[in-house]
CSV table of C-alpha atoms and ligand atoms in Angstrom, one decimal:
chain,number,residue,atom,x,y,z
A,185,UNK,CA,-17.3,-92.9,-61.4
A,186,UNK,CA,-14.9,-96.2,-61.3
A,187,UNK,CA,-16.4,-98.5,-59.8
A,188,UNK,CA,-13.9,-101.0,-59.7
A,189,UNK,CA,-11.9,-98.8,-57.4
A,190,UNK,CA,-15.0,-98.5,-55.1
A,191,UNK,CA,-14.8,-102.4,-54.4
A,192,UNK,CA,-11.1,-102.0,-54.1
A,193,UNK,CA,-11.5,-99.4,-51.3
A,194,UNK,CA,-14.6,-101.8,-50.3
A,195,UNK,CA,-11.8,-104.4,-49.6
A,196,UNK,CA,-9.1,-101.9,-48.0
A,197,UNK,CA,-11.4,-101.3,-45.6
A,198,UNK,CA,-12.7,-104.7,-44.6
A,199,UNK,CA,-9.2,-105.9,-44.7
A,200,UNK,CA,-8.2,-103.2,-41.8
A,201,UNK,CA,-11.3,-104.0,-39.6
A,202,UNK,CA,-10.9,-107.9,-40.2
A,203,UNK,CA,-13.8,-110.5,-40.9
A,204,UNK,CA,-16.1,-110.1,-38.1
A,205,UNK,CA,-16.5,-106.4,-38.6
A,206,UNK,CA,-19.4,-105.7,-41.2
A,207,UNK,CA,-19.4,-102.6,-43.8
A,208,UNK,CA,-22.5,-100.3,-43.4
A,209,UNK,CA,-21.6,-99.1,-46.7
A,210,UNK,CA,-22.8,-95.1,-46.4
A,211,UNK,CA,-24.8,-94.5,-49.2
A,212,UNK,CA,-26.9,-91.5,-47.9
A,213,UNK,CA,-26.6,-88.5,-50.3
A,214,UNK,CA,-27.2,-90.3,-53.6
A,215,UNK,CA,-24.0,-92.3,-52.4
A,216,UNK,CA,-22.2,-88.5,-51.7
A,217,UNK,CA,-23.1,-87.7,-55.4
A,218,UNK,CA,-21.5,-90.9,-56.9
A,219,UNK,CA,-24.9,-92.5,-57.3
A,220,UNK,CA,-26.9,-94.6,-54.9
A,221,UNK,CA,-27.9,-97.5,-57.1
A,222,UNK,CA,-24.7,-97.9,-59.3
A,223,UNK,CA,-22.9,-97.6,-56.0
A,224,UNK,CA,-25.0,-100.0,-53.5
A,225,UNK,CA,-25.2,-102.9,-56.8
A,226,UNK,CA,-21.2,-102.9,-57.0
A,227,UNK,CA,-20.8,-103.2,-53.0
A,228,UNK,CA,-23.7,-105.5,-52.3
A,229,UNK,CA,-21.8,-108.7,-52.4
A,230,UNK,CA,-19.0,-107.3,-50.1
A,231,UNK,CA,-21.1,-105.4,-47.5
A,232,UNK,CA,-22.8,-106.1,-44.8
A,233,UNK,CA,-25.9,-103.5,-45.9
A,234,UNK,CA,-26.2,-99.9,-46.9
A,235,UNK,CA,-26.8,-96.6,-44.6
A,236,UNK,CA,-28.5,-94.4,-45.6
A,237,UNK,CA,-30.6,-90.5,-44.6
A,238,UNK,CA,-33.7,-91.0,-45.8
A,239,UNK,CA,-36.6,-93.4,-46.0
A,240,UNK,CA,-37.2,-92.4,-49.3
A,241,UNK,CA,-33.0,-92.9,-49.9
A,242,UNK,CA,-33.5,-96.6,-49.0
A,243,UNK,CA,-36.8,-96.9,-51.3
A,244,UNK,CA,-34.9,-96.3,-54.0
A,245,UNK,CA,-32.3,-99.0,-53.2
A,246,UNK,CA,-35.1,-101.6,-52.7
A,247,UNK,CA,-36.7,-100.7,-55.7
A,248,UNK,CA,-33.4,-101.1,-57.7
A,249,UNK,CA,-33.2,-104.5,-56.5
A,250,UNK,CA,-30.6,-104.4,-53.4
A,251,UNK,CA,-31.7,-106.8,-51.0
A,252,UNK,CA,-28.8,-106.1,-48.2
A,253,UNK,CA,-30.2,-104.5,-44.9
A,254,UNK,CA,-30.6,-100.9,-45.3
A,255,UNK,CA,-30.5,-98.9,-42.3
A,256,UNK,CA,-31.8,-95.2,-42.4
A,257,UNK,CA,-29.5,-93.4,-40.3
A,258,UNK,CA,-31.6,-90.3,-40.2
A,259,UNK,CA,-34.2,-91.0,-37.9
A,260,UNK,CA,-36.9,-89.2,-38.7
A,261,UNK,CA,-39.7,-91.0,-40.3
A,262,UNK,CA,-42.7,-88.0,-40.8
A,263,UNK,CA,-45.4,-89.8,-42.5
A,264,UNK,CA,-43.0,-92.8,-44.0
A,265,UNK,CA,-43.6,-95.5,-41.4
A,266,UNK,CA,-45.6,-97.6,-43.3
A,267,UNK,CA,-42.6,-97.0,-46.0
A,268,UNK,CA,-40.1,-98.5,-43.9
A,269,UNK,CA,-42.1,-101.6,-43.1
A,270,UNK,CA,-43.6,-102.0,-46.6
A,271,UNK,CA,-39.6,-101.6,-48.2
A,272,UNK,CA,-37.9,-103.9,-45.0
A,273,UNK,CA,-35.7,-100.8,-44.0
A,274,UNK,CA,-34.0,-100.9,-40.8
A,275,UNK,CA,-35.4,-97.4,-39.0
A,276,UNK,CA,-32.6,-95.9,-36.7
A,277,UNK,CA,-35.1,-94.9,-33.9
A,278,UNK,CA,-34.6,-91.9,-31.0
A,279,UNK,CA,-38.4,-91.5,-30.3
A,280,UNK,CA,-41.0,-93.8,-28.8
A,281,UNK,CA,-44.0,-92.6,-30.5
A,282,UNK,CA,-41.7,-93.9,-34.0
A,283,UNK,CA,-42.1,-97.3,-32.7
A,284,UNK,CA,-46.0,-97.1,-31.7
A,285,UNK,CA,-46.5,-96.0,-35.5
A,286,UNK,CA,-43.5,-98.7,-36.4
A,287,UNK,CA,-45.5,-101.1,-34.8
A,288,UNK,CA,-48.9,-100.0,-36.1
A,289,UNK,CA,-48.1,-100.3,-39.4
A,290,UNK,CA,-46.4,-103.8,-39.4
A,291,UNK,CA,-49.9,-104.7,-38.5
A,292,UNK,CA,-52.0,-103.5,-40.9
A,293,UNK,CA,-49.5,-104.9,-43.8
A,294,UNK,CA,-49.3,-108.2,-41.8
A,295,UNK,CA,-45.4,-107.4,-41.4
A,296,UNK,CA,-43.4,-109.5,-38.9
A,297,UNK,CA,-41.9,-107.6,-35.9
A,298,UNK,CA,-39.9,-104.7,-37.0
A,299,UNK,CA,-36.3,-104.4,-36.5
A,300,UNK,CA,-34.5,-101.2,-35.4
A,301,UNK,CA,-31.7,-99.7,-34.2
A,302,UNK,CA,-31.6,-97.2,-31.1
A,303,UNK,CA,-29.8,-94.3,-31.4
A,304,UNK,CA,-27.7,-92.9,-28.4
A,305,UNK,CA,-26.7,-89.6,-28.4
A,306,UNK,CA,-23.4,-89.7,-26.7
A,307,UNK,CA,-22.2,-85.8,-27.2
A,308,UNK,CA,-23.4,-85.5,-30.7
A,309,UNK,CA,-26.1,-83.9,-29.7
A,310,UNK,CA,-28.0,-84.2,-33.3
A,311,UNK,CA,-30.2,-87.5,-32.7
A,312,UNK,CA,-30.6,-90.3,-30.2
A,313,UNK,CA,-31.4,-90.6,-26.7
A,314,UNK,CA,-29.5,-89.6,-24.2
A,315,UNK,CA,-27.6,-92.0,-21.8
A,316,UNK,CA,-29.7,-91.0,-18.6
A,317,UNK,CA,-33.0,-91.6,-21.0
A,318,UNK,CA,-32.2,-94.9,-22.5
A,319,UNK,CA,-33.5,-96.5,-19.5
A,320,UNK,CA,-37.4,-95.8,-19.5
A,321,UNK,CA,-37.2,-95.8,-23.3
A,322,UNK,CA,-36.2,-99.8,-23.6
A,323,UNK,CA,-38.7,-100.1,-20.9
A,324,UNK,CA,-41.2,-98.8,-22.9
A,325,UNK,CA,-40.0,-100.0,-26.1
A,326,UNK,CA,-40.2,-103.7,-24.7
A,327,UNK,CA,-44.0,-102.9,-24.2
A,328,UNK,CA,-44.7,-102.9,-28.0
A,329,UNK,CA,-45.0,-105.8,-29.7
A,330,UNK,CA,-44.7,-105.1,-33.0
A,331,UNK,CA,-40.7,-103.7,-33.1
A,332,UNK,CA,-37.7,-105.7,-32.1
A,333,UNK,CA,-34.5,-104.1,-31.0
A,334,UNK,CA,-31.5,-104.9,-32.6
A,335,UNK,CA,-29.0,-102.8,-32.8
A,336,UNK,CA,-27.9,-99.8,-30.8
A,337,UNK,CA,-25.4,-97.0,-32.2
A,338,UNK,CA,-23.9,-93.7,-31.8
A,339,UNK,CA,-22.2,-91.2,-33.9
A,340,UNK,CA,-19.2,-89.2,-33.1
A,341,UNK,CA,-18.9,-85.5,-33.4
A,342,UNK,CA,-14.8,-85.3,-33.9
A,343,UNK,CA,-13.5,-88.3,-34.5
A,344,UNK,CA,-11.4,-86.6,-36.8
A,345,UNK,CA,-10.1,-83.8,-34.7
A,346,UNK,CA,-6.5,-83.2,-33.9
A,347,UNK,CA,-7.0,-84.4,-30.1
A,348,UNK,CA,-9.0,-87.9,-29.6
A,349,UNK,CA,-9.7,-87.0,-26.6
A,350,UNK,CA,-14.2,-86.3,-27.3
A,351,UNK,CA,-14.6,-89.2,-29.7
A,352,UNK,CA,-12.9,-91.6,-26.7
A,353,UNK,CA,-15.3,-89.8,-24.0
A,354,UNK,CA,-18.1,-90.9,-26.9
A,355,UNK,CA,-17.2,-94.1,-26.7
A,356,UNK,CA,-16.8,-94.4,-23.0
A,357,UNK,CA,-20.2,-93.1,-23.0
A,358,UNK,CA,-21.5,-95.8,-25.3
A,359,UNK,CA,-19.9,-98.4,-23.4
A,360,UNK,CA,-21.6,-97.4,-20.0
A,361,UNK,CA,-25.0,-97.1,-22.2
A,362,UNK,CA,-24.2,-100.9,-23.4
A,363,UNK,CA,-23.2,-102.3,-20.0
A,364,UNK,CA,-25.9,-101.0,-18.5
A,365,UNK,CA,-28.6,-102.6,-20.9
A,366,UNK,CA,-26.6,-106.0,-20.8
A,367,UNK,CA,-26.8,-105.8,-17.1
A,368,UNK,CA,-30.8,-105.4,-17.7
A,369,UNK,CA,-30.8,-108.5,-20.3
A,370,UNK,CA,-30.9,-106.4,-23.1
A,371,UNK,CA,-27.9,-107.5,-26.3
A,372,UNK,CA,-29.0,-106.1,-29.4
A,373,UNK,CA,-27.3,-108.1,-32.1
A,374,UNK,CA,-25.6,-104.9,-33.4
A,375,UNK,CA,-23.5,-102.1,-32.1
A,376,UNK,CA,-22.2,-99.7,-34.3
A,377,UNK,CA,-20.4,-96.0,-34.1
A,378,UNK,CA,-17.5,-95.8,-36.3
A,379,UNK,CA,-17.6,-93.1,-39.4
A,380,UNK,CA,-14.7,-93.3,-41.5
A,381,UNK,CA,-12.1,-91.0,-39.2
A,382,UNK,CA,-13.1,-93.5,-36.2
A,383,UNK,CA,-12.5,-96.6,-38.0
A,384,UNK,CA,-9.1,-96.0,-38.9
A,385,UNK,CA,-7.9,-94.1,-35.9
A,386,UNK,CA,-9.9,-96.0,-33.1
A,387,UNK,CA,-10.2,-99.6,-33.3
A,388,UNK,CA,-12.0,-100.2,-30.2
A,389,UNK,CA,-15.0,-97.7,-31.9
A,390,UNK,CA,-15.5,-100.5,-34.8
A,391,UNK,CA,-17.4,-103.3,-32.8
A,392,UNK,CA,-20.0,-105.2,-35.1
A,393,UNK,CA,-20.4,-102.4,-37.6
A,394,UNK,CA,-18.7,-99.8,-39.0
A,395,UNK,CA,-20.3,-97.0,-41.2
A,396,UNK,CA,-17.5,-95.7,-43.9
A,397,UNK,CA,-18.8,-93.1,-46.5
A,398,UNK,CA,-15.7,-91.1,-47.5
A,399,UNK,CA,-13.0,-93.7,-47.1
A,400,UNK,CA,-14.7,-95.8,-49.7
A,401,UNK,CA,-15.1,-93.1,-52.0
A,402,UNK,CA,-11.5,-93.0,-52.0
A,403,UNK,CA,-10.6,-90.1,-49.2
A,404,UNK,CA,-9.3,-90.3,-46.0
A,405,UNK,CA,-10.1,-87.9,-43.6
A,406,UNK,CA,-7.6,-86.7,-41.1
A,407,UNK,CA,-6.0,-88.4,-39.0
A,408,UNK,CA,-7.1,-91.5,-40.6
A,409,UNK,CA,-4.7,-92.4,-43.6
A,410,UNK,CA,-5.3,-95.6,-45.4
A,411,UNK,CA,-2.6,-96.6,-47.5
A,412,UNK,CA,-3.8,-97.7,-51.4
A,413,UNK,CA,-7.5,-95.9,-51.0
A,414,UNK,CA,-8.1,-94.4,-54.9
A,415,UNK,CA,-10.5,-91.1,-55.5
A,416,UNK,CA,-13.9,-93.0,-57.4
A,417,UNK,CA,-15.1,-90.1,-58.7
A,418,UNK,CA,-13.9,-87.5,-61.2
A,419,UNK,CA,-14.9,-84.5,-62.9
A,420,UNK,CA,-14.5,-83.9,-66.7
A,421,UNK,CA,-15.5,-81.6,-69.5
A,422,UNK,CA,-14.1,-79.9,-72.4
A,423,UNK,CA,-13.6,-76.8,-74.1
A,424,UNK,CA,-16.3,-75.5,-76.0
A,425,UNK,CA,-15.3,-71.7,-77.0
A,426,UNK,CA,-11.4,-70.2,-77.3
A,427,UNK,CA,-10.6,-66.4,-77.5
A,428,UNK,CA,-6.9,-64.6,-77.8
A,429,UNK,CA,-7.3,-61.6,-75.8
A,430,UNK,CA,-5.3,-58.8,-75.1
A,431,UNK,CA,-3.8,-57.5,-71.9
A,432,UNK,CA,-6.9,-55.4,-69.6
A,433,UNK,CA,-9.6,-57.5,-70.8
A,434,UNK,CA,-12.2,-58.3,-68.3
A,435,UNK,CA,-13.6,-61.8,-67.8
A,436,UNK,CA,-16.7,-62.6,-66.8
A,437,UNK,CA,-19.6,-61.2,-64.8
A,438,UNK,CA,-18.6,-58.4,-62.0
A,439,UNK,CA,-15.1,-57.4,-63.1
A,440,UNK,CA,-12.9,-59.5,-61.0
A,441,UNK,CA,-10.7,-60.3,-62.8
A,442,UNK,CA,-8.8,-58.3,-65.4
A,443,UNK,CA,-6.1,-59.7,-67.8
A,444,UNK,CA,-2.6,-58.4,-67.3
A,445,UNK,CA,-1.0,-59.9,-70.5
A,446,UNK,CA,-2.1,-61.1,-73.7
A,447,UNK,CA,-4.1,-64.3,-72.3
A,448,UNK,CA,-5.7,-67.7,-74.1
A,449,UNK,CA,-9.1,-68.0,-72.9
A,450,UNK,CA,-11.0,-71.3,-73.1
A,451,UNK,CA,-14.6,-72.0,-72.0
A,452,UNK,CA,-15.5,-74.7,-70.0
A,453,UNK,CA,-19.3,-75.6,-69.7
A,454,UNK,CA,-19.4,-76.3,-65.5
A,455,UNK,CA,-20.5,-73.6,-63.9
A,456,UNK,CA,-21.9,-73.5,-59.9
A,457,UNK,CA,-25.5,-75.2,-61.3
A,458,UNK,CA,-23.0,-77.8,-61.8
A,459,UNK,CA,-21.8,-77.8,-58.2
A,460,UNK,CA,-18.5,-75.9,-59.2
A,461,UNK,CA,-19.1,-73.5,-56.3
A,462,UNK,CA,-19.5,-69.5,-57.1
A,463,UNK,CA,-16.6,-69.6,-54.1
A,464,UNK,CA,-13.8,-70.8,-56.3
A,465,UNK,CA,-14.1,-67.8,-58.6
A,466,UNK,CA,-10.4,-66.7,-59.3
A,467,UNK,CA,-9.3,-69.5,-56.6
A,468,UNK,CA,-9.5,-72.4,-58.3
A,469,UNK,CA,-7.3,-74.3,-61.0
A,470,UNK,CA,-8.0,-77.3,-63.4
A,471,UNK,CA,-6.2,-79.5,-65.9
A,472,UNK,CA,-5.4,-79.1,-69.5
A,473,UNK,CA,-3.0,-81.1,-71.3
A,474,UNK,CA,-1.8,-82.2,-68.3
A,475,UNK,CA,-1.1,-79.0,-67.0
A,476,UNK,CA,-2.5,-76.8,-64.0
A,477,UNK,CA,-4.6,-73.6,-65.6
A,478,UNK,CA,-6.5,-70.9,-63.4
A,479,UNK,CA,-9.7,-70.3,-63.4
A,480,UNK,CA,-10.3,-66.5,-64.8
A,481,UNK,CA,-13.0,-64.5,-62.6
A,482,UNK,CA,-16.1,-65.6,-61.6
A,483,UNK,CA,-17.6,-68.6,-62.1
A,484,UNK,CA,-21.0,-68.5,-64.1
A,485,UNK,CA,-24.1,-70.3,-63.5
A,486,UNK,CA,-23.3,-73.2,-66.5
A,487,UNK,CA,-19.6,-72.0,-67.7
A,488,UNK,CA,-16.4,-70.8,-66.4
A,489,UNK,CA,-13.7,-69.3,-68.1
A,490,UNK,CA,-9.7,-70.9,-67.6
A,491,UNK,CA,-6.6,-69.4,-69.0
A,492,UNK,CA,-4.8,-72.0,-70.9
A,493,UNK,CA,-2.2,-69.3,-72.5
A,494,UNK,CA,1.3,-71.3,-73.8
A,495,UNK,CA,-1.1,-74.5,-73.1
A,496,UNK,CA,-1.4,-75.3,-77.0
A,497,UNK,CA,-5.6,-76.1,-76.2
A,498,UNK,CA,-7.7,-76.9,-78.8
A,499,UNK,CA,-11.6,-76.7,-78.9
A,500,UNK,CA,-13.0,-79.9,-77.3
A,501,UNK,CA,-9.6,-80.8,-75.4
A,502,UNK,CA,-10.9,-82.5,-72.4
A,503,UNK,CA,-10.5,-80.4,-68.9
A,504,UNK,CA,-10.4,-81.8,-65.7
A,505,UNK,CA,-12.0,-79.9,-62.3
A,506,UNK,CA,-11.7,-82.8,-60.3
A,507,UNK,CA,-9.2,-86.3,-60.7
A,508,UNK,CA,-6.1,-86.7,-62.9
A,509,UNK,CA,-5.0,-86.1,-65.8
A,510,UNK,CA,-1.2,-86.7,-67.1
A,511,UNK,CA,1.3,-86.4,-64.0
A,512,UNK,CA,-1.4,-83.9,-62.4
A,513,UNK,CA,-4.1,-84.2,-60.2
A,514,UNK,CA,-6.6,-82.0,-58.5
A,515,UNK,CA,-8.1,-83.6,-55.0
A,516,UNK,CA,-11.8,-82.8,-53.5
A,517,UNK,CA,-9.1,-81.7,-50.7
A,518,UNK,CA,-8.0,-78.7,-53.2
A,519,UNK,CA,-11.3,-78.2,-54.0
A,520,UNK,CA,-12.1,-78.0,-50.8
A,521,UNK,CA,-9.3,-75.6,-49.3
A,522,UNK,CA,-10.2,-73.1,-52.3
A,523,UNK,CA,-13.7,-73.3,-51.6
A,524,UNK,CA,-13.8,-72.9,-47.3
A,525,UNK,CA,-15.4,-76.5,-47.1
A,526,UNK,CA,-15.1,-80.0,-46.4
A,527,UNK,CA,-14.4,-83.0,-49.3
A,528,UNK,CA,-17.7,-84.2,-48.5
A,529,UNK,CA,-19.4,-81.3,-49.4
A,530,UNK,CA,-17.9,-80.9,-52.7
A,531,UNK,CA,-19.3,-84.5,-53.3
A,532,UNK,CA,-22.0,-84.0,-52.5
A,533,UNK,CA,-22.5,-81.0,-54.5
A,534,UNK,CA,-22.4,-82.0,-57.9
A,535,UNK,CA,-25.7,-81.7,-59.5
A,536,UNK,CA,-28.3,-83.8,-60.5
A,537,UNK,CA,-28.0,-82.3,-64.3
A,538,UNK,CA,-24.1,-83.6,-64.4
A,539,UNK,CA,-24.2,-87.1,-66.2
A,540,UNK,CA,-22.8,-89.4,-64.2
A,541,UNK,CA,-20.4,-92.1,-66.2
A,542,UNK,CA,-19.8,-95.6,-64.9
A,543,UNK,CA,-16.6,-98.0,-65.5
A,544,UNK,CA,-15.7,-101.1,-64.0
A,545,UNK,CA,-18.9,-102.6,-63.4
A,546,UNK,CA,-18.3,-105.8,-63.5
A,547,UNK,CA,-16.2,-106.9,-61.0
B,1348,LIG,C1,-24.5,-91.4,-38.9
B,1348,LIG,C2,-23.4,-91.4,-39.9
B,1348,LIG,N1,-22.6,-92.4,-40.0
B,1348,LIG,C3,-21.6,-92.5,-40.8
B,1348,LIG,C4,-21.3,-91.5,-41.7
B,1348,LIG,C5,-20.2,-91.6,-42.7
B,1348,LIG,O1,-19.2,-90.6,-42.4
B,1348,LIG,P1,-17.8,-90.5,-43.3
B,1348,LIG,O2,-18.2,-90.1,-44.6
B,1348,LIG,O3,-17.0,-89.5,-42.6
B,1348,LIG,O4,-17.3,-91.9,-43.2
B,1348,LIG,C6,-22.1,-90.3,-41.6
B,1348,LIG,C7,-21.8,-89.2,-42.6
B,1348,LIG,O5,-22.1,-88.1,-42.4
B,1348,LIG,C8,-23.2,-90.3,-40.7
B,1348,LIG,O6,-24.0,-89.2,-40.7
């Protein structure tokens, strides 16, 4: 995990939305498998604050030591109020009974009011209130004295879609919602809607905030190309077993695949416990010596098995499943297109048990 090329992506992206836009850095998902902590401490200085899922997400931040606003995007808060205010999170709120027990527990830990954000669910339909309920809601939210509203936001369902068309109805929508509370009195400090896709492609989506998870991990999604973003993450092992075998050997568990030549076999120790999805079986390739191999058959729980025939491998020669290596590279989009999923869930994916190693630290 480099680091360094986080902050630079950091910068690519504040550079595009300009100085009065602020970074919600998206941190949620153990910072989409990159690591949370490692992650939030190298953006802290160049962020705005941190989104994240969970209360206990942002628990984990405060206890590292990150001091930014973090806002918990998820919205549900179970038995973790008292969490939120005890830790200083920002709760993203779509129920008034939330802000009763918000409230409640600011006052038995002596808190001061307790900020949040209302969520608006503007076609989404995930979280947030909808614009025909925001109304009664700020009425009753003003009635309790222990919360403060201070930001509003939406999230778009397709902002990176071939047609614009539902994540500009989105916005219209959040618009009228915003209006309408201005025409009541009501400015919270901060608006904010724009995932990654929406920053790029729709700058009238970015207004205080914007929320960027996969663009600073060094993707772009479609539709929203960033010119000098650099993949963060990459994943690398090496080869721990090599066989010669001969032509109509099987590989590997269920018999799909069967060698049709005389074929170099290396082990590599990633299997799907890993996060090196069970779906790439036969699909996928990886680099050796700078070179493109297949993966033979199906992927084990901890090992997979690559042919590097004509490859000249030795044991221990490093393999790559994910990032460069010589003139070669394989992208989370690959990944992604030989597993039937999305680059953010092969981030997300990689397991706990997978060491994660840091460079570039210091900035
Ligand atoms: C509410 C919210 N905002 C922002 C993001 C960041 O999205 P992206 O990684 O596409 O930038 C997410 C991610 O799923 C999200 O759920």
């Amino acid at each position: 995990v480099d680091l360094g090329l986080l902050r630079q992506n950091a910068d690519l992206v504040s550079a595009l939305v300009g100085p009065k836009v602020g970074l919600l850095a998206v941190v949620k998902a153990d910072a989409y498998g990159h690591g949370a902590l490692a992650c939030a401490r190298a953006l802290e200085k160049k962020v705005f604050g941190f989104g994240v899922s969970l209360v206990e997400e942002g628990v984990e931040l405060r206890r590292g030591g990150i001091e930014a606003p973090i806002v918990v995007l998820g919205s549900f808060y179970g038995l973790s109020h008292r969490d939120v205010v005890a830790y200083r999170l920002t709760p993203v709120v779509s129920d008034v009974a939330d802000l009763e027990r918000f409230a409640r527990a600011a006052d038995e830990l002596a808190s001061p009011r307790v900020p949040f954000h209302l969520k608006i669910d503007t076609g989404m339909s995930r979280l947030g209130i909808r614009p025909e309920g925001v109304g009664d809601f700020v009425d009753r939210a003003r009635r309790i004295s222990g919360v403060e509203l201070t930001g509003i936001c939406t999230h778009l369902g397709e902002a990176d879609g071939d047609d614009g068309a539902f994540a500009l109805a989105q916005l219209a929508r959040f618009d009228e919602v915003r209006a309408g509370l201005a025409a009541g009195g009501v400015r919270p400090a901060l608006a904010h809607a724009a995932n990654s896709a929406a920053l790029v492609r729709f700058p009238e989506a970015r207004y205080d905030l914007v929320r960027p998870g996969l663009l600073l991990y060094g993707h772009a999604p479609a539709h929203a190309a960033l010119a000098g973003l650099r993949p963060v993450l990459s994943l690398r092992s090496r080869i721990v077993s090599l066989r010669q075998v001969p032509a109509g050997t099987r590989i590997s568990y269920a018999g799909l695949f069967t060698t049709a030549r005389a074929t170099t076999v290396a082990t590599v120790p990633v299997g799907y416990a890993d996060g090196y999805s069970r779906r790439l079986s036969g699909r996928a390739e990886v680099l050796v010596a700078g070179r493109r191999a297949a993966v033979l058959g199906a992927i084990t729980m901890d090992m997979m098995m690559v042919d590097v025939t004509g490859l000249s491998a030795q044991l221990g020669d490093e393999v790559v499943l994910l990032g460069a290596q010589g003139q070669e590279r394989i992208s989370a989009e690959d990944l992604a297109a030989w597993s039937g999923t999305i680059p953010w869930e092969i981030f997300c994916g990689v397991s706990k048990r997978v060491p994660r190693v840091y460079v570039g630290e210091r900035a």
